[in-house]
Amino acid sequence: MNYTLTSTVGLPGGVKMPILGLGTFLSEPGPTTRQAVMWALEVGYRHIDTARIYDNERDVGEGVRESGISRSEVFITTKVWNDDQGYDSALRACEASLKRLGTDYVDLYLIHWPVPQKRRETWRALIRLWEEKTARAIGVSNFMIRHLDELLGTSDVVPAVNQVEISPFIQRKALVDYCRSKGIVVEAYSPLSRGQRLKDPRLVAMAKKYGKTPAQIALRWVIQQGIVAIPKSVHRERIVENAAIFDFAIDEKDMAEITRWDEHCSVLEAWEPETSNLWD
Ligand SMILES: NC(=O)c1ccc[n+]([C@@H]2O[C@H](COP(=O)([O-])OP(=O)(O)OC[C@H]3O[C@@H](n4cnc5c(N)ncnc54)[C@H](OP(=O)(O)O)[C@@H]3O)[C@@H](O)[C@H]2O)c1
């Protein structure tokens, strides 16, 4: 498949999700986030990922408006934070997020973490938001196979997306295969391992071979599998660099080589949802 910066993956109801988006976790509220969003839109990104807990929804909304690009052309994701989970509180949380974003709908609303005892009621609230068209698509984040099995056992509505940490160093193959088998689009967060593994000698060598940067190899490896990627940067040159991944392809042999780098190495530590019992 030949991807471009405007390539999308299909979600239920004809919703189109751009394969590359801008992440905004730890993107400082205020001008820093506004500027990053505007640069990304100027470069051609049409997808921004935020969350209530990032404290920058207002700036994401302002960045989109100031860019002059129409709201309908930008795919905006936000998420219900853990202490807002539950039926009524999730509905209220979405309303508050919309107000901060300055929009009357989100393209994708996610359950940020599978909070025990709360996630089921939260999912019911998201279904209502989807039925009311307040959220064009709904999904989950940090859900492992056990959480998805539980959700699908109690709901007929399949999450459109599961946003989880994926990079060459944490590949989650079983989860990706499971999601594909259920028609759930996989979205990779921390695809650059938050910058922590970009000096890995194997990644550096492969980057040299393709005349690309380590970040570009990591991102190309993600999207070449049809997985959505949302690298974060507040620097213009990196926002540009992270989008310059559509003029080359990693060959089959090297895709297979990267598969061997999987170490289940997460940036999350104690919260890692596969191994932690915090989310049981
Ligand atoms: N659902 C969840 O629980 C969850 C969890 C984590 C993240 N996310 C989402 O996923 C997005 C991406 O994940 P992330 O922010 O954790 O990590 P990431 O995108 O893997 O890495 C971001 C870090 O890498 C740096 N960077 C960006 N481009 C670079 C490049 N080309 N070369 C070198 N360094 C580069 C950034 O620095 P500068 O900004 O200084 O350039 C930042 O420190 C988040 O922003 C957020 O939207 C979701």
Coordinates of C-alpha atoms and ligand atoms in Angstrom, one line a residue:
M1 CA 0.0 0.0 0.0
N2 CA 1.3 3.4 -1.0
Y3 CA 0.6 5.8 1.8
T4 CA 0.7 9.6 1.7
L5 CA 0.4 12.3 4.4
T6 CA -3.3 12.5 3.5
S7 CA -3.9 8.7 3.6
T8 CA -6.7 7.6 5.9
V9 CA -7.9 4.4 7.5
G10 CA -11.6 3.7 7.5
L11 CA -13.6 3.7 10.7
P12 CA -17.3 2.7 11.0
G13 CA -19.9 5.0 9.5
G14 CA -17.5 6.2 6.7
V15 CA -15.3 8.2 9.2
K16 CA -11.8 8.6 7.8
M17 CA -8.9 8.7 10.2
P18 CA -5.6 10.1 8.9
I19 CA -2.8 7.6 9.3
L20 CA -0.4 10.2 10.7
G21 CA -1.3 12.6 13.5
L22 CA 0.4 15.0 15.9
G23 CA 0.7 13.9 19.5
T24 CA 0.4 16.6 22.2
F25 CA 1.2 14.8 25.5
L26 CA 3.7 17.0 27.5
S27 CA 3.1 19.7 24.9
E28 CA 3.0 22.8 27.1
P29 CA -0.3 24.5 27.3
G30 CA -0.4 28.0 25.7
P31 CA 1.6 29.2 22.7
T32 CA 3.8 26.1 22.5
T33 CA 0.9 23.8 21.8
R34 CA -0.9 26.3 19.6
Q35 CA 2.2 26.8 17.5
A36 CA 2.9 23.1 17.2
V37 CA -0.7 22.5 16.0
M38 CA -0.5 25.3 13.5
W39 CA 2.9 24.1 12.1
A40 CA 1.6 20.6 11.8
L41 CA -1.5 21.7 9.9
E42 CA 0.7 24.0 7.7
V43 CA 2.9 21.0 6.8
G44 CA -0.2 18.9 5.9
Y45 CA -1.1 16.9 9.0
R46 CA -4.9 16.7 9.4
H47 CA -5.0 14.8 12.7
I48 CA -4.3 16.0 16.3
D49 CA -4.4 13.9 19.4
T50 CA -5.1 15.4 22.8
A51 CA -6.7 14.4 26.1
R52 CA -8.2 16.2 29.1
I53 CA -5.2 15.2 31.2
Y54 CA -2.8 17.0 28.9
D55 CA -4.3 20.3 29.9
N56 CA -4.0 21.7 26.3
E57 CA -7.3 21.0 24.7
R58 CA -8.0 24.8 24.6
D59 CA -4.8 25.4 22.7
V60 CA -5.4 22.6 20.3
G61 CA -8.8 24.1 19.5
E62 CA -7.3 27.6 19.1
G63 CA -4.4 26.2 16.9
V64 CA -6.9 24.6 14.6
R65 CA -9.0 27.8 14.3
E66 CA -6.0 30.0 13.8
S67 CA -4.7 27.8 11.1
G68 CA -7.6 28.8 8.9
I69 CA -8.2 25.2 7.9
S70 CA -11.8 24.2 8.3
R71 CA -12.8 22.2 11.4
S72 CA -14.3 19.5 9.2
E73 CA -10.9 18.8 7.6
V74 CA -9.1 18.1 10.8
F75 CA -9.5 14.9 12.8
I76 CA -9.4 15.6 16.5
T77 CA -9.1 13.0 19.2
T78 CA -9.6 13.5 22.9
K79 CA -10.0 11.1 25.8
V80 CA -11.9 10.7 29.1
W81 CA -9.5 10.7 32.0
N82 CA -9.6 8.1 34.7
D83 CA -11.2 10.2 37.4
D84 CA -14.0 11.1 35.1
Q85 CA -15.0 7.5 34.3
G86 CA -18.5 6.3 35.0
Y87 CA -21.7 7.0 33.0
D88 CA -22.8 10.5 34.0
S89 CA -19.3 11.8 34.7
A90 CA -18.0 10.6 31.3
L91 CA -20.8 12.5 29.6
R92 CA -20.0 15.6 31.6
A93 CA -16.3 15.2 30.8
C94 CA -17.0 15.1 27.1
E95 CA -19.1 18.2 27.3
A96 CA -16.3 20.0 29.1
S97 CA -13.7 18.8 26.6
L98 CA -15.8 20.1 23.7
K99 CA -16.1 23.4 25.4
R100 CA -12.4 23.7 25.9
L101 CA -11.7 22.6 22.3
G102 CA -14.3 25.1 21.1
T103 CA -16.1 22.5 18.9
D104 CA -19.4 20.8 19.1
Y105 CA -18.1 17.3 18.2
V106 CA -15.0 15.3 18.3
D107 CA -13.9 12.9 15.6
L108 CA -12.7 10.3 18.1
Y109 CA -13.4 10.0 21.8
L110 CA -11.4 7.4 23.7
I111 CA -11.5 5.8 27.2
H112 CA -8.0 6.7 28.2
W113 CA -7.3 3.8 30.5
P114 CA -9.3 0.6 31.4
V115 CA -10.2 1.7 34.9
P116 CA -11.5 -1.3 36.9
Q117 CA -15.2 -1.1 37.9
K118 CA -15.7 2.0 35.8
R119 CA -14.8 1.1 32.2
R120 CA -18.1 -0.7 31.4
E121 CA -20.2 2.3 32.4
T122 CA -17.9 4.6 30.7
W123 CA -18.2 2.6 27.5
R124 CA -22.0 2.9 27.8
A125 CA -21.6 6.7 28.0
L126 CA -19.4 6.7 24.9
I127 CA -22.0 4.7 23.0
R128 CA -24.5 7.4 23.8
L129 CA -22.1 10.2 22.6
W130 CA -21.6 8.3 19.4
E131 CA -25.4 7.8 18.9
E132 CA -25.9 11.5 19.5
K133 CA -23.1 12.2 17.0
T134 CA -21.2 14.2 19.6
A135 CA -18.3 11.8 18.8
R136 CA -18.1 10.6 15.2
A137 CA -16.2 7.5 16.4
I138 CA -15.5 6.0 19.8
G139 CA -12.8 3.8 21.0
V140 CA -10.4 2.8 23.8
S141 CA -6.8 3.2 24.8
N142 CA -4.5 1.0 26.7
F143 CA -6.9 -1.9 26.4
M144 CA -5.2 -5.3 26.2
I145 CA -6.8 -8.5 24.9
R146 CA -8.3 -9.3 28.3
H147 CA -10.0 -5.8 28.5
L148 CA -11.3 -6.1 24.9
D149 CA -12.6 -9.6 25.5
E150 CA -14.5 -8.3 28.5
L151 CA -15.9 -5.3 26.6
L152 CA -16.9 -7.3 23.6
G153 CA -18.6 -9.8 25.9
T154 CA -20.9 -7.1 27.2
S155 CA -21.4 -4.7 24.3
D156 CA -22.5 -5.0 20.7
V157 CA -20.6 -1.9 19.8
V158 CA -17.0 -2.6 18.8
P159 CA -14.5 0.1 19.6
A160 CA -13.4 1.7 16.4
V161 CA -9.8 2.2 17.6
N162 CA -7.5 1.0 20.3
Q163 CA -4.7 3.5 21.0
V164 CA -1.7 1.7 22.6
E165 CA 2.1 2.1 22.9
I166 CA 3.8 0.6 19.9
S167 CA 7.3 1.1 18.6
P168 CA 10.0 -1.2 17.2
F169 CA 10.8 -2.0 20.8
I170 CA 7.3 -2.8 22.0
Q171 CA 5.4 -4.3 19.1
R172 CA 2.3 -6.1 20.7
K173 CA 1.9 -8.5 17.9
A174 CA -0.8 -10.6 19.6
L175 CA -2.8 -7.5 20.4
V176 CA -2.5 -6.1 16.9
D177 CA -3.6 -9.4 15.4
Y178 CA -6.5 -9.6 17.8
C179 CA -7.6 -6.0 17.0
R180 CA -7.4 -6.8 13.3
S181 CA -9.5 -9.9 13.7
K182 CA -12.3 -7.8 15.4
G183 CA -12.1 -4.9 13.0
I184 CA -10.5 -2.5 15.5
V185 CA -8.0 0.0 14.1
V186 CA -4.7 0.1 16.0
E187 CA -3.2 3.4 16.8
A188 CA 0.4 3.7 18.0
Y189 CA 1.3 6.1 20.7
S190 CA 4.9 6.8 21.7
P191 CA 6.0 5.5 18.3
L192 CA 9.4 7.2 18.9
S193 CA 9.7 5.6 22.3
R194 CA 9.6 9.2 23.6
G195 CA 13.0 9.7 22.0
Q196 CA 14.6 7.2 24.4
R197 CA 15.6 4.5 21.9
L198 CA 16.4 6.6 18.8
K199 CA 20.1 6.0 19.3
D200 CA 19.7 2.2 19.1
P201 CA 22.6 1.2 16.8
R202 CA 20.4 -1.1 14.7
L203 CA 17.9 1.7 14.1
V204 CA 20.7 4.2 13.4
A205 CA 22.3 1.7 10.9
M206 CA 19.0 1.2 9.1
A207 CA 18.3 4.9 9.0
K208 CA 21.7 5.4 7.3
K209 CA 20.9 2.6 4.8
Y210 CA 17.7 4.4 3.7
G211 CA 19.1 7.9 4.0
K212 CA 16.5 8.7 6.6
T213 CA 16.5 9.5 10.4
P214 CA 15.9 6.9 13.1
A215 CA 12.6 8.6 13.9
Q216 CA 11.5 8.3 10.3
I217 CA 12.4 4.6 10.2
A218 CA 10.4 4.0 13.4
L219 CA 7.4 5.9 12.1
R220 CA 7.5 4.3 8.6
W221 CA 7.7 0.8 10.2
V222 CA 4.5 1.7 12.1
I223 CA 2.4 3.1 9.2
Q224 CA 3.7 0.5 6.7
Q225 CA 1.7 -2.0 8.8
G226 CA -1.5 0.1 8.4
I227 CA -1.2 1.2 12.0
V228 CA -2.0 4.9 12.8
A229 CA 1.0 6.9 14.3
I230 CA 0.8 10.0 16.4
P231 CA 4.4 11.3 17.1
K232 CA 4.6 14.3 19.3
S233 CA 6.9 17.3 18.8
V234 CA 6.8 21.0 19.5
H235 CA 9.7 21.7 17.1
R236 CA 8.9 22.7 13.6
E237 CA 11.8 20.8 12.0
R238 CA 10.9 17.6 13.8
I239 CA 7.2 18.0 12.9
V240 CA 8.4 18.3 9.3
E241 CA 10.8 15.4 9.7
N242 CA 8.2 13.1 11.2
A243 CA 5.9 13.7 8.2
A244 CA 8.6 13.0 5.6
I245 CA 8.0 9.3 5.7
F246 CA 6.0 8.8 2.5
D247 CA 8.7 9.0 -0.1
F248 CA 10.3 5.7 0.7
A249 CA 9.4 2.2 1.9
I250 CA 11.2 -0.2 4.1
D251 CA 11.7 -3.5 2.2
E252 CA 10.3 -6.7 3.3
K253 CA 13.6 -8.1 4.6
D254 CA 14.1 -5.0 6.8
M255 CA 10.5 -5.0 8.0
A256 CA 11.2 -8.6 9.2
E257 CA 14.5 -7.5 10.7
I258 CA 12.7 -4.8 12.8
T259 CA 10.3 -7.5 14.0
R260 CA 13.2 -9.1 15.8
W261 CA 13.8 -5.9 17.9
D262 CA 10.7 -6.4 20.0
E263 CA 11.7 -6.3 23.7
H264 CA 8.4 -5.3 25.2
C265 CA 10.3 -2.2 26.3
S266 CA 7.7 0.3 27.4
V267 CA 8.0 4.0 28.4
L268 CA 5.2 3.5 30.9
E269 CA 6.9 1.4 33.7
A270 CA 4.4 0.6 36.4
W271 CA 1.4 1.5 34.3
E272 CA 2.2 -0.8 31.4
P273 CA -1.2 -2.4 30.9
E274 CA 0.0 -5.8 29.6
T275 CA 2.0 -6.6 32.7
S276 CA 0.4 -4.4 35.5
N277 CA -2.5 -5.6 37.6
L278 CA -3.6 -1.9 38.1
W279 CA -6.0 -2.5 35.3
D280 CA -7.5 -5.9 36.3
Ligands
LIG1 N1 -3.3 7.0 25.3 C1 -2.3 7.1 26.1 O1 -2.3 6.6 27.2 C2 -1.1 7.8 25.6 C3 0.1 7.7 26.2 C4 1.2 8.4 25.7 C5 1.1 9.2 24.6 N2 -0.1 9.3 23.9 C6 -0.3 10.1 22.7 O2 0.7 9.7 21.8 C7 1.5 10.8 21.4 C8 2.9 10.4 21.1 O3 3.6 9.7 22.2 P1 4.7 10.4 23.2 O4 4.5 11.9 23.2 O5 4.6 9.7 24.5 O6 6.0 10.0 22.5 P2 6.7 10.0 21.1 O7 5.9 10.7 20.1 O8 7.3 8.6 20.9 O9 8.0 10.9 21.4 C9 7.9 12.3 21.7 C10 9.3 12.7 22.1 O10 10.2 12.6 21.1 C11 10.8 13.8 20.7 N3 10.8 13.8 19.2 C12 9.8 14.0 18.4 N4 10.2 13.9 17.1 C13 11.5 13.7 17.1 C14 12.5 13.4 16.1 N5 12.2 13.5 14.8 N6 13.8 13.2 16.5 C15 14.1 13.2 17.8 N7 13.2 13.3 18.8 C16 11.9 13.6 18.5 C17 9.9 14.9 21.3 O11 10.6 16.0 21.6 P3 10.1 17.6 21.2 O12 8.7 17.7 21.4 O13 11.0 18.4 22.1 O14 10.5 17.7 19.7 C18 9.4 14.2 22.5 O15 10.3 14.3 23.6 C19 1.4 11.7 22.7 O16 1.9 13.0 22.5 C20 0.0 11.6 23.0 O17 -0.8 12.4 22.1 C21 -1.2 8.6 24.4

